[in-house]
Coordinates of N, CA and C in Angstrom, one line a residue:
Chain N
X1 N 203.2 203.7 113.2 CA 202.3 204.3 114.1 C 201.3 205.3 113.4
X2 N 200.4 205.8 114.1 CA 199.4 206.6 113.7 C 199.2 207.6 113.8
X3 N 199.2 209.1 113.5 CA 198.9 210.7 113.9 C 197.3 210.9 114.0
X4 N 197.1 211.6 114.8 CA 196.1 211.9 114.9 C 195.3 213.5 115.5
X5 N 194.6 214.3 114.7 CA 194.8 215.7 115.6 C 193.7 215.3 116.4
X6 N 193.4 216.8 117.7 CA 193.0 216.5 118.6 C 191.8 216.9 118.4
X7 N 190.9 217.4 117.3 CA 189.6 216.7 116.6 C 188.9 215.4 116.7
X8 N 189.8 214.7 116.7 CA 189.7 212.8 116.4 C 189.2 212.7 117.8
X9 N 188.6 212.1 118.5 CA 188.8 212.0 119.9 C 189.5 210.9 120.5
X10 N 189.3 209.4 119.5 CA 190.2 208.5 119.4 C 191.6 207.8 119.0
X11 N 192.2 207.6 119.4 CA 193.6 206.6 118.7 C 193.6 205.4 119.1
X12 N 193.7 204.8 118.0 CA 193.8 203.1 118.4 C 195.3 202.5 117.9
X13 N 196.3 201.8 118.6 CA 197.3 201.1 118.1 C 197.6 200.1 118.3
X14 N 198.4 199.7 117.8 CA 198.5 198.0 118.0 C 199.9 198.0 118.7
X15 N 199.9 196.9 120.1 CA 201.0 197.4 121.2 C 202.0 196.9 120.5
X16 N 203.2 197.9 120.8 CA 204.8 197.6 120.1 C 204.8 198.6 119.4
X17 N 203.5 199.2 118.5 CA 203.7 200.3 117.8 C 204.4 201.6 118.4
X18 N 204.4 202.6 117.3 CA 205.0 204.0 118.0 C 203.3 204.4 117.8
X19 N 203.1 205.5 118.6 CA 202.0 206.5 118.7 C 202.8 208.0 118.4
X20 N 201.6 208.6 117.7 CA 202.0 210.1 117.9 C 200.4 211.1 117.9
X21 N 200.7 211.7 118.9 CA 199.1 212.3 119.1 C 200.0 213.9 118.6
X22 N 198.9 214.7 118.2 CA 199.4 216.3 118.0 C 198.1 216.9 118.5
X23 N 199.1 218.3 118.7 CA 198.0 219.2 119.4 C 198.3 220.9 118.4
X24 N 196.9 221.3 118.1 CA 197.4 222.8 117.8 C 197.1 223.6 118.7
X25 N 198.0 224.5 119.0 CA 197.5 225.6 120.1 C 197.6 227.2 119.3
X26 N 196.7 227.7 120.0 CA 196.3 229.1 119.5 C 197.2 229.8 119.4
X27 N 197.8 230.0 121.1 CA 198.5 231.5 121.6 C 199.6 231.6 121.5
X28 N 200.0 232.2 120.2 CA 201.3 232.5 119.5 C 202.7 233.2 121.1
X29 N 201.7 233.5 122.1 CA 202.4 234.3 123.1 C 203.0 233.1 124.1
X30 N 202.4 231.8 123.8 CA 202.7 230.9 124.8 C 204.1 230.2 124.7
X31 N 204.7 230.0 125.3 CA 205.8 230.0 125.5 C 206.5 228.4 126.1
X32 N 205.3 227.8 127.3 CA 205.7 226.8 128.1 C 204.3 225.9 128.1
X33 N 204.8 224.4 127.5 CA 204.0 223.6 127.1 C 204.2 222.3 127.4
X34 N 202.9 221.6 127.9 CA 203.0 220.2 128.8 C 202.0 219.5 127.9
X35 N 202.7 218.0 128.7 CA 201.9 217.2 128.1 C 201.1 215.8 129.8
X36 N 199.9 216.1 129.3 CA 199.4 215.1 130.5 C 198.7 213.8 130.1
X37 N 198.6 213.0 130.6 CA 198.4 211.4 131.0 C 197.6 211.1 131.8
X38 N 196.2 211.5 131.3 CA 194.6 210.6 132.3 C 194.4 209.6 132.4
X39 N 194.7 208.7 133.3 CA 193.7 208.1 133.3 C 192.5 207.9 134.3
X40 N 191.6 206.7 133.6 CA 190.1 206.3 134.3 C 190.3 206.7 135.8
X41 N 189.6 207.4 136.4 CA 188.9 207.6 137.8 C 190.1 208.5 138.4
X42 N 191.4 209.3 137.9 CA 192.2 210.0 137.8 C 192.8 210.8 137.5
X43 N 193.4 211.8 138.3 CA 193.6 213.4 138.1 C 195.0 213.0 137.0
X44 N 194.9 214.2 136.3 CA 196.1 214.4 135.2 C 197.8 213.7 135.9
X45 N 198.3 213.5 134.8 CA 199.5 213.1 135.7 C 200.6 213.8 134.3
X46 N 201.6 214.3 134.9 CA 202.7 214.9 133.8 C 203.3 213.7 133.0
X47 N 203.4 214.2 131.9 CA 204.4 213.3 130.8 C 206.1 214.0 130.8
X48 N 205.7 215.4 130.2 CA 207.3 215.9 129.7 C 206.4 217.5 129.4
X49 N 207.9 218.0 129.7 CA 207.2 219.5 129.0 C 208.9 220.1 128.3
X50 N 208.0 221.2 127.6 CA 209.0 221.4 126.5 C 208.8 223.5 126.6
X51 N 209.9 223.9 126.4 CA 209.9 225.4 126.7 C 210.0 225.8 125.0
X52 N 209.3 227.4 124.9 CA 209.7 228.1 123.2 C 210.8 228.1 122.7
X53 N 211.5 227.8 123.9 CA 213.3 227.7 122.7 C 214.1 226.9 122.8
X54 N 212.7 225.7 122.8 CA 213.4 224.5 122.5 C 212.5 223.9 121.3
X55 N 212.9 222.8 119.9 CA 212.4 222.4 119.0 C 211.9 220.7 119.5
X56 N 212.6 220.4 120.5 CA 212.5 218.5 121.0 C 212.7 218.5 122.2
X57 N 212.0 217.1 123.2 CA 213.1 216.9 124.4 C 212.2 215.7 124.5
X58 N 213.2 215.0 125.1 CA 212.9 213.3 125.0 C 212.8 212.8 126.6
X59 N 212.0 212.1 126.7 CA 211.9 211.7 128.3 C 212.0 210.3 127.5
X60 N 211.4 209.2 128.6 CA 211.8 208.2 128.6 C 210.4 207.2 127.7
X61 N 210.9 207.0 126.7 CA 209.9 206.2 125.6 C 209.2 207.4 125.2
X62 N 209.2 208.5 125.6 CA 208.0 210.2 125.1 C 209.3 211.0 124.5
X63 N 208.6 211.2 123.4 CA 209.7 212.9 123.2 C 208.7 214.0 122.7
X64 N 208.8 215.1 122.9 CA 207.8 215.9 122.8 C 208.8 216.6 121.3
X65 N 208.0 217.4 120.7 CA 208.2 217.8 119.4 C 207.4 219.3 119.4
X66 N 208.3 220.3 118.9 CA 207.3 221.7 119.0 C 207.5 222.7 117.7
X67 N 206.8 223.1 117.3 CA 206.8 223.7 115.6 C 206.0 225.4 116.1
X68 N 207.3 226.2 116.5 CA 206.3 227.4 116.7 C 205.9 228.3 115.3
X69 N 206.2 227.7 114.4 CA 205.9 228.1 113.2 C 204.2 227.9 113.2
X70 N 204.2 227.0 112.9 CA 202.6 226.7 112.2 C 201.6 226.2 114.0
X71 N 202.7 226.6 115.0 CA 202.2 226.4 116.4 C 201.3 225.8 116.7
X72 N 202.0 224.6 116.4 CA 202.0 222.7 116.8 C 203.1 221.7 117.6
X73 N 202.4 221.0 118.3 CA 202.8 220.3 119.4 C 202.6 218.5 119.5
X74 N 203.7 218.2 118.9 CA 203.3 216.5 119.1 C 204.2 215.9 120.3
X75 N 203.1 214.6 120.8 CA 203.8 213.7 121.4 C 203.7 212.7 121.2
X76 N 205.5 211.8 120.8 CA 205.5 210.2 120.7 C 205.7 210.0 121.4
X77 N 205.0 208.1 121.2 CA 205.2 207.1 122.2 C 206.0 206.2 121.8
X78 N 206.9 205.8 122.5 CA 207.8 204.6 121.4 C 206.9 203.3 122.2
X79 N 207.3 202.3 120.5 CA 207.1 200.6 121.6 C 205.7 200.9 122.7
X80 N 204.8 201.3 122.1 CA 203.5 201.8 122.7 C 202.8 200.3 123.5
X81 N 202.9 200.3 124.9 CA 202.7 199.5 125.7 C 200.6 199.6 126.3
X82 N 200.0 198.6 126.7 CA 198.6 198.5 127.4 C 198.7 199.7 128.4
X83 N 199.7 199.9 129.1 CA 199.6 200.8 129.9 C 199.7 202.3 130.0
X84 N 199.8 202.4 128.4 CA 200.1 203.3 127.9 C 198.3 204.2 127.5
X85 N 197.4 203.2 127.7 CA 196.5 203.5 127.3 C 195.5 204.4 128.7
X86 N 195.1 205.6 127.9 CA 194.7 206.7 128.4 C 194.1 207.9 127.8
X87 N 193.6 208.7 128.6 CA 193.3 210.0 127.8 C 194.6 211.0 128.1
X88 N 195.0 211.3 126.9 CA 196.1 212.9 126.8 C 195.9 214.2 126.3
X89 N 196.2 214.9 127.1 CA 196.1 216.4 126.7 C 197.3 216.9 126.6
X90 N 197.4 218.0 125.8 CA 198.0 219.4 126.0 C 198.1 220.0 126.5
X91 N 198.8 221.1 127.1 CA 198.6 222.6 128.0 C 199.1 223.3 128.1
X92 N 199.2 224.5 127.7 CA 199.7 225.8 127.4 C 199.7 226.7 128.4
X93 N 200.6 227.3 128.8 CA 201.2 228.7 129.1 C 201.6 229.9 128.5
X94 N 200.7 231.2 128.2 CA 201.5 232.5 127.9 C 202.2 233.2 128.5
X95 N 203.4 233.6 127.9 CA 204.7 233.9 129.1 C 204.6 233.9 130.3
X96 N 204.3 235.0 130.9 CA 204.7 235.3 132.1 C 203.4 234.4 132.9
X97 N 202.2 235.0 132.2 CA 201.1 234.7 133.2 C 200.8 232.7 133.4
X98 N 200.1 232.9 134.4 CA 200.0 231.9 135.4 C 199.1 231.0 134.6
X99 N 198.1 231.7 133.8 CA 197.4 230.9 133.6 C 197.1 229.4 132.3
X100 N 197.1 228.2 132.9 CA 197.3 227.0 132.7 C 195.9 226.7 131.5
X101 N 195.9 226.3 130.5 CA 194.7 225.7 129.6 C 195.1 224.7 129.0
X102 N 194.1 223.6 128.8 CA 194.4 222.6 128.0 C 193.6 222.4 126.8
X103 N 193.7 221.6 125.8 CA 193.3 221.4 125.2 C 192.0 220.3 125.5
X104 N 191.6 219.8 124.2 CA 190.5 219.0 124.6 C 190.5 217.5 124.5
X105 N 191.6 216.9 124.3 CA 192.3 216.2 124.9 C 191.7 214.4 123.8
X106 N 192.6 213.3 123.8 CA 192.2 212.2 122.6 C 192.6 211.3 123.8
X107 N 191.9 210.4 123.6 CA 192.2 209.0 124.0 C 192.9 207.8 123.3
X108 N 193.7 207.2 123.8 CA 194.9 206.3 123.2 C 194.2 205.0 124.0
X109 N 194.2 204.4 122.6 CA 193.8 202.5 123.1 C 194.6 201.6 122.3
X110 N 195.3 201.4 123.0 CA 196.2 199.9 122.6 C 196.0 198.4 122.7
X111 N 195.6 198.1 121.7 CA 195.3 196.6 121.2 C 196.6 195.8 121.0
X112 N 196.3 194.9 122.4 CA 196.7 194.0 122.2 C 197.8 192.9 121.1
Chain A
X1 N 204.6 213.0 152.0 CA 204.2 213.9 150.8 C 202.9 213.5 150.1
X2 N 201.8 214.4 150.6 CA 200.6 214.3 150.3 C 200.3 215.1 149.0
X3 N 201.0 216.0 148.7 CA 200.9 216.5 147.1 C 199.3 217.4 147.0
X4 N 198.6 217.1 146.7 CA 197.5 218.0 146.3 C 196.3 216.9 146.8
X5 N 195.5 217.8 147.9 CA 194.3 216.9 148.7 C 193.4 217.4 148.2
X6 N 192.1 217.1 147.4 CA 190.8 217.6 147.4 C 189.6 216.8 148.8
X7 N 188.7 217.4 148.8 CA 187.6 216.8 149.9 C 186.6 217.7 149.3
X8 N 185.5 217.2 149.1 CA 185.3 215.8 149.7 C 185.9 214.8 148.2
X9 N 185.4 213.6 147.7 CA 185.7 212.8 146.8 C 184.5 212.7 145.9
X10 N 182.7 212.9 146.9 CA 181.6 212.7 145.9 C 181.2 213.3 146.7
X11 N 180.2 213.8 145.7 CA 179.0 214.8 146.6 C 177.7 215.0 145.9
X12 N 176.6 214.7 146.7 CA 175.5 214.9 145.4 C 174.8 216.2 146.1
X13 N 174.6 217.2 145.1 CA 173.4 218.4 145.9 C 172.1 218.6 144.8
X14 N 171.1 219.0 145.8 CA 170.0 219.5 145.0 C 170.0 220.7 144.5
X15 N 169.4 220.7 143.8 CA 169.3 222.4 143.1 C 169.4 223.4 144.2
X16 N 169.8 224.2 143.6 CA 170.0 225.7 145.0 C 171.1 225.4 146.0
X17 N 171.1 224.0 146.2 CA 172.0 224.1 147.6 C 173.5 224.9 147.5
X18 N 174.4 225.1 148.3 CA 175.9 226.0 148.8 C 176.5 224.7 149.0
X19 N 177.2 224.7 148.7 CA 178.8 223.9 149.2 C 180.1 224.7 148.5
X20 N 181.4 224.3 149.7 CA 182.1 224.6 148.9 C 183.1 223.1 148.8
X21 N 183.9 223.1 147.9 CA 185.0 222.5 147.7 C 186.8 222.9 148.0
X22 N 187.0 221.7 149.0 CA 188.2 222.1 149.8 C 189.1 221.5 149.0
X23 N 190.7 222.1 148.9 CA 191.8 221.9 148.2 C 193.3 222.3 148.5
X24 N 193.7 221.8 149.1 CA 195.0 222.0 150.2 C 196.4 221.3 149.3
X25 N 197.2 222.0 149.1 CA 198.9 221.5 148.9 C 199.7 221.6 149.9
X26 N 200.2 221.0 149.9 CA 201.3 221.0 150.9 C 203.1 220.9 150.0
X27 N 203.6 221.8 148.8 CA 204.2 221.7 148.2 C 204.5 222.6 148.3
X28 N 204.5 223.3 148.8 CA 204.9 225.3 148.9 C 204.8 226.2 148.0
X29 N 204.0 225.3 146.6 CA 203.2 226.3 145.5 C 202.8 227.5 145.5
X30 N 203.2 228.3 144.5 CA 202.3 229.3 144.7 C 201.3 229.4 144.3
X31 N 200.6 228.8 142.5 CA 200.0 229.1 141.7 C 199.0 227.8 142.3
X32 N 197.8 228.1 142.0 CA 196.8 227.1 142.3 C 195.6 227.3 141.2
X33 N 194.4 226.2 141.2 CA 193.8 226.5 139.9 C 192.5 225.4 140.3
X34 N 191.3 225.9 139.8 CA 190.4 225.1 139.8 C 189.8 224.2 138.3
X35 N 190.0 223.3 138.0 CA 189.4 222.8 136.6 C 187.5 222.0 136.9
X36 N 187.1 222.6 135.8 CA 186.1 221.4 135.7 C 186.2 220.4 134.5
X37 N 185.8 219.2 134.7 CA 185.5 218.0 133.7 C 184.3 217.5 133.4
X38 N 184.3 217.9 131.9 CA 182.5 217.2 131.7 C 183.2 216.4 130.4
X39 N 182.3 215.3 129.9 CA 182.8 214.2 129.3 C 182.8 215.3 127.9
X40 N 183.9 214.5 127.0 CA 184.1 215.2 125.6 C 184.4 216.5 125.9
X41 N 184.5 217.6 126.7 CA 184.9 218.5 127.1 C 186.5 218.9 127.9
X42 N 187.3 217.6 128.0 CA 188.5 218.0 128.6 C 188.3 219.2 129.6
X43 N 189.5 219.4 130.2 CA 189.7 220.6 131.3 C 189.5 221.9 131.2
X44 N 188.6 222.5 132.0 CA 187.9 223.9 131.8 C 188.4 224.7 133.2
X45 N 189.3 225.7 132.7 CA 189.6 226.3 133.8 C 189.0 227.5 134.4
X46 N 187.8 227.2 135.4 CA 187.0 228.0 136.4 C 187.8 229.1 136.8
X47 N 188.6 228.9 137.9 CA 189.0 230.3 138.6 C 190.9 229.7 138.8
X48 N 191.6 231.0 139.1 CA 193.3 230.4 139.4 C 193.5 231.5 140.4
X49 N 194.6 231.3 140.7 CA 195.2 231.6 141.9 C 196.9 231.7 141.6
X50 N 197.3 232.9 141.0 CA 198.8 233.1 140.2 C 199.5 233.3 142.0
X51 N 199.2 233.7 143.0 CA 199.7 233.7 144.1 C 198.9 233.9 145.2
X52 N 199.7 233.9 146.5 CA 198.9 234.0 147.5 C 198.5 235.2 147.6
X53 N 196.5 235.7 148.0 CA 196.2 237.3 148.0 C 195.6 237.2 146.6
X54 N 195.7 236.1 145.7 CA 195.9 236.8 144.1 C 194.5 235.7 143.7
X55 N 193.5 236.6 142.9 CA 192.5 235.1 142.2 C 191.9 235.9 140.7
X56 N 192.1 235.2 140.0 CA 191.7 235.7 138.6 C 190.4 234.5 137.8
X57 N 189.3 235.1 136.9 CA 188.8 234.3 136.0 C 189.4 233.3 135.2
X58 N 189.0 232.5 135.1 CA 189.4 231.6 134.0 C 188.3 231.4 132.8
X59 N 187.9 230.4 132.0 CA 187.4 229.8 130.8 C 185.9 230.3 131.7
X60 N 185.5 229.6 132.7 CA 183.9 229.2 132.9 C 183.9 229.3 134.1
X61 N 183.9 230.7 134.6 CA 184.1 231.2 136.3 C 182.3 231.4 136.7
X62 N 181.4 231.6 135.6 CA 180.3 231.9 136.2 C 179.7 230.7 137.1
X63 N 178.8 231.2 138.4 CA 178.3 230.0 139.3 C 179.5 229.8 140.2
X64 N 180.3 230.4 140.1 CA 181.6 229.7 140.8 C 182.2 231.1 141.7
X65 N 182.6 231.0 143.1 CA 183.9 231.8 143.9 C 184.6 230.7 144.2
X66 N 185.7 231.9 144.6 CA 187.1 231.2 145.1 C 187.7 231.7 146.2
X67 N 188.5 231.3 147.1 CA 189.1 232.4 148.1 C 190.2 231.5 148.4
X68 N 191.5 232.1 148.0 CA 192.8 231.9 148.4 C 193.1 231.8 149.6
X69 N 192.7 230.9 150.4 CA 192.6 231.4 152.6 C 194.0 230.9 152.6
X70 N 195.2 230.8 152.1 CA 196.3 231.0 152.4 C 197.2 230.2 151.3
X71 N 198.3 230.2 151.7 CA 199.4 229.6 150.5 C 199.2 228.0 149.6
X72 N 198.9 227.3 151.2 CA 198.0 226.3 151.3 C 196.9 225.7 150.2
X73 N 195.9 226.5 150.5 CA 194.2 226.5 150.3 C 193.7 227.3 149.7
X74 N 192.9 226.7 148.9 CA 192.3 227.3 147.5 C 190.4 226.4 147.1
X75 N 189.7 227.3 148.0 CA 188.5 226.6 147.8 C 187.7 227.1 146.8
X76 N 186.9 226.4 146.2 CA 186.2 226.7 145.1 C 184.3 227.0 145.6
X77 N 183.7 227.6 145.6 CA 181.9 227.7 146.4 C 181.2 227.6 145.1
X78 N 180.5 227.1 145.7 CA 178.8 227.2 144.6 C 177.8 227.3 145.3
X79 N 177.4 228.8 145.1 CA 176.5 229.3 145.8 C 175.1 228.7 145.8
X80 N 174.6 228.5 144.9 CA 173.6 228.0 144.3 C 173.3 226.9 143.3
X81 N 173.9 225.7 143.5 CA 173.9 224.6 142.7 C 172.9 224.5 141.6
X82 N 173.5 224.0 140.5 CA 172.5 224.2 139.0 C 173.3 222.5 138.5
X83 N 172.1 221.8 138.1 CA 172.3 220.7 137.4 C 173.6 220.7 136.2
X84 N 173.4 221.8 135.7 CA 175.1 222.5 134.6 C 176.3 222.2 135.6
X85 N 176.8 222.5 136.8 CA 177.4 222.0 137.3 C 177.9 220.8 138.2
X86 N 177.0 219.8 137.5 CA 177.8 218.2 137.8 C 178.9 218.2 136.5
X87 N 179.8 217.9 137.4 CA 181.3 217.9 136.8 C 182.0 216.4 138.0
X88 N 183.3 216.6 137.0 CA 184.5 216.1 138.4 C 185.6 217.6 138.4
X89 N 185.6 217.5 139.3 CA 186.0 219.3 139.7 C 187.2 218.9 140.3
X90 N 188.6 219.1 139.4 CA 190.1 218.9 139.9 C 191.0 220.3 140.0
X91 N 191.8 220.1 141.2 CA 192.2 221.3 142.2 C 193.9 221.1 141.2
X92 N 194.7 222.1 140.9 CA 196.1 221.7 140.8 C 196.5 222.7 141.1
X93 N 198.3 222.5 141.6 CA 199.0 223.6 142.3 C 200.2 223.6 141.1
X94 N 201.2 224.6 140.9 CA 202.7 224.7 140.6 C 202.8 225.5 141.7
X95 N 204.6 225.3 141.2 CA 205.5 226.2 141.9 C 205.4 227.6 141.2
X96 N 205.4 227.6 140.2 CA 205.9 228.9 139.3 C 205.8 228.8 137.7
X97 N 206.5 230.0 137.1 CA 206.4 230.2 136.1 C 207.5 229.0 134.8
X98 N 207.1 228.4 134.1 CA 207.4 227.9 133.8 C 208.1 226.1 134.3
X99 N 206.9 225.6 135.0 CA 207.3 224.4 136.2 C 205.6 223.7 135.6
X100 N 205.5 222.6 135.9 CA 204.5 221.7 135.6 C 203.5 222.0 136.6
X101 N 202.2 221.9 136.5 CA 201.4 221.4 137.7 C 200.6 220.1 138.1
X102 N 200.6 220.0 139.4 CA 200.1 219.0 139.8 C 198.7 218.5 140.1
X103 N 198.2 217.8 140.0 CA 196.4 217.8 140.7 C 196.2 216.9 141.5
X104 N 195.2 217.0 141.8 CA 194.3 216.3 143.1 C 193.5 215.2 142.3
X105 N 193.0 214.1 142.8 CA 192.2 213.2 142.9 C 190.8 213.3 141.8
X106 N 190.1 214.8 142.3 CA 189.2 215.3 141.7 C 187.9 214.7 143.2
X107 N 186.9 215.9 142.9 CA 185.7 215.6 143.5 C 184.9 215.4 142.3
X108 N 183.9 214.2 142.4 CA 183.0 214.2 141.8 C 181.5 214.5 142.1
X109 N 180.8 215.7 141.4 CA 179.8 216.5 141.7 C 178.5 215.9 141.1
X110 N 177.7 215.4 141.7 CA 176.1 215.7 140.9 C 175.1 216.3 141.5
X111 N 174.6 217.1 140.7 CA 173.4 218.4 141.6 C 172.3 217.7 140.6
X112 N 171.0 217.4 141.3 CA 169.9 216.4 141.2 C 168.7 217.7 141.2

């Protein structure tokens, strides 16, 4: 599979592969972190989310990965299927408050 | 379970014109949130709504109100339409602090 930060705007894989997209986030205060799944002509849809005191958590073919060290956020894809292809973001929460930000989000295209 | 309704779906306005944009949950959320989407720009968050009574700034609130008319409803206005504001403009609700949110469809805006 391929890494890619969220500079790149693109990922391209070849289906079966694993994918891994990363995200850096700023706000050392944030605490509660998601991961979302665009696609074409369509509102965000949830992947998995991961809390600060946790390092992993695995949903189903996704596992999210979180490094509050160098406060970084990856997500794989196992066995990266066509359907899989979409735009993904990030999104962060600082503790308490309400307020939701994403990142600026890469696009995943799987070849055939 | 209709989840998060935006209305309208398109809308074209001329410069200057008022509209507002309607956005209804029916999830008993508290937190609500307005995003805009411009291409290569991922989600920009306009105005939120941490509860009901409650509405704070986000990223890119200028040109933009909001008014929380109840638990429900969370409308976004544009007083004065400006060509800078064709977006696709998506509504999302949570429950709370530390819980995923959900979005709407999105309206798609062009001011001509």
């Amino acid at each position: 599979g391929e890494s890619v930060g969220l500079h790149l705007p693109t990922l391209s894989v070849q289906e079966g592969d694993n994918s891994i997209i990363n995200c850096a986030y700023s706000n050392s205060a944030s605490d509660y972190f998601i991961w979302y799944k665009q696609e074409s002509g369509k509102g965000p849809q949830f992947i998995i989310d991961i809390r600060s005191n946790m390092d992993k958590r695995q949903g189903q073919r996704v596992t999210v990965l979180l490094n509050k060290t160098v406060k970084h956020l990856s997500l794989q894809i196992a066995a990266t299927q066509p359907g899989d292809s979409a735009v993904y973001f990030c999104a962060e929460i600082p503790g308490a408050n309400s307020k939701l930000t994403f990142g600026k989000g890469i696009t995943l295209s799987v070849r055939p | 379970n209709a989840g998060v309704t935006q209305t309208p779906k398109f809308q074209v306005l001329k410069t200057g014109q008022s509209m507002t944009l309607q956005c209804a949950q029916d999830m008993n959320h508290n937190s609500m949130y307005w995003y805009r989407q411009d291409p290569g720009m991922g989600l920009r968050l306009i105005y939120y709504s941490a509860s009901e009574g409650t509405t704070d700034k986000g990223e890119v609130p200028n040109g933009y109100n909001v008014s929380r008319l109840n638990k429900r409803e969370f409308s976004l206005r544009l007083e004065s339409a400006a060509p800078s504001q064709t977006s696709v403009y998506f509504c999302a609700s949570r429950i709370g602090v530390n819980t995923e949110a959900f979005f709407g469809q999105g309206t798609r805006l062009t001011v001509v």
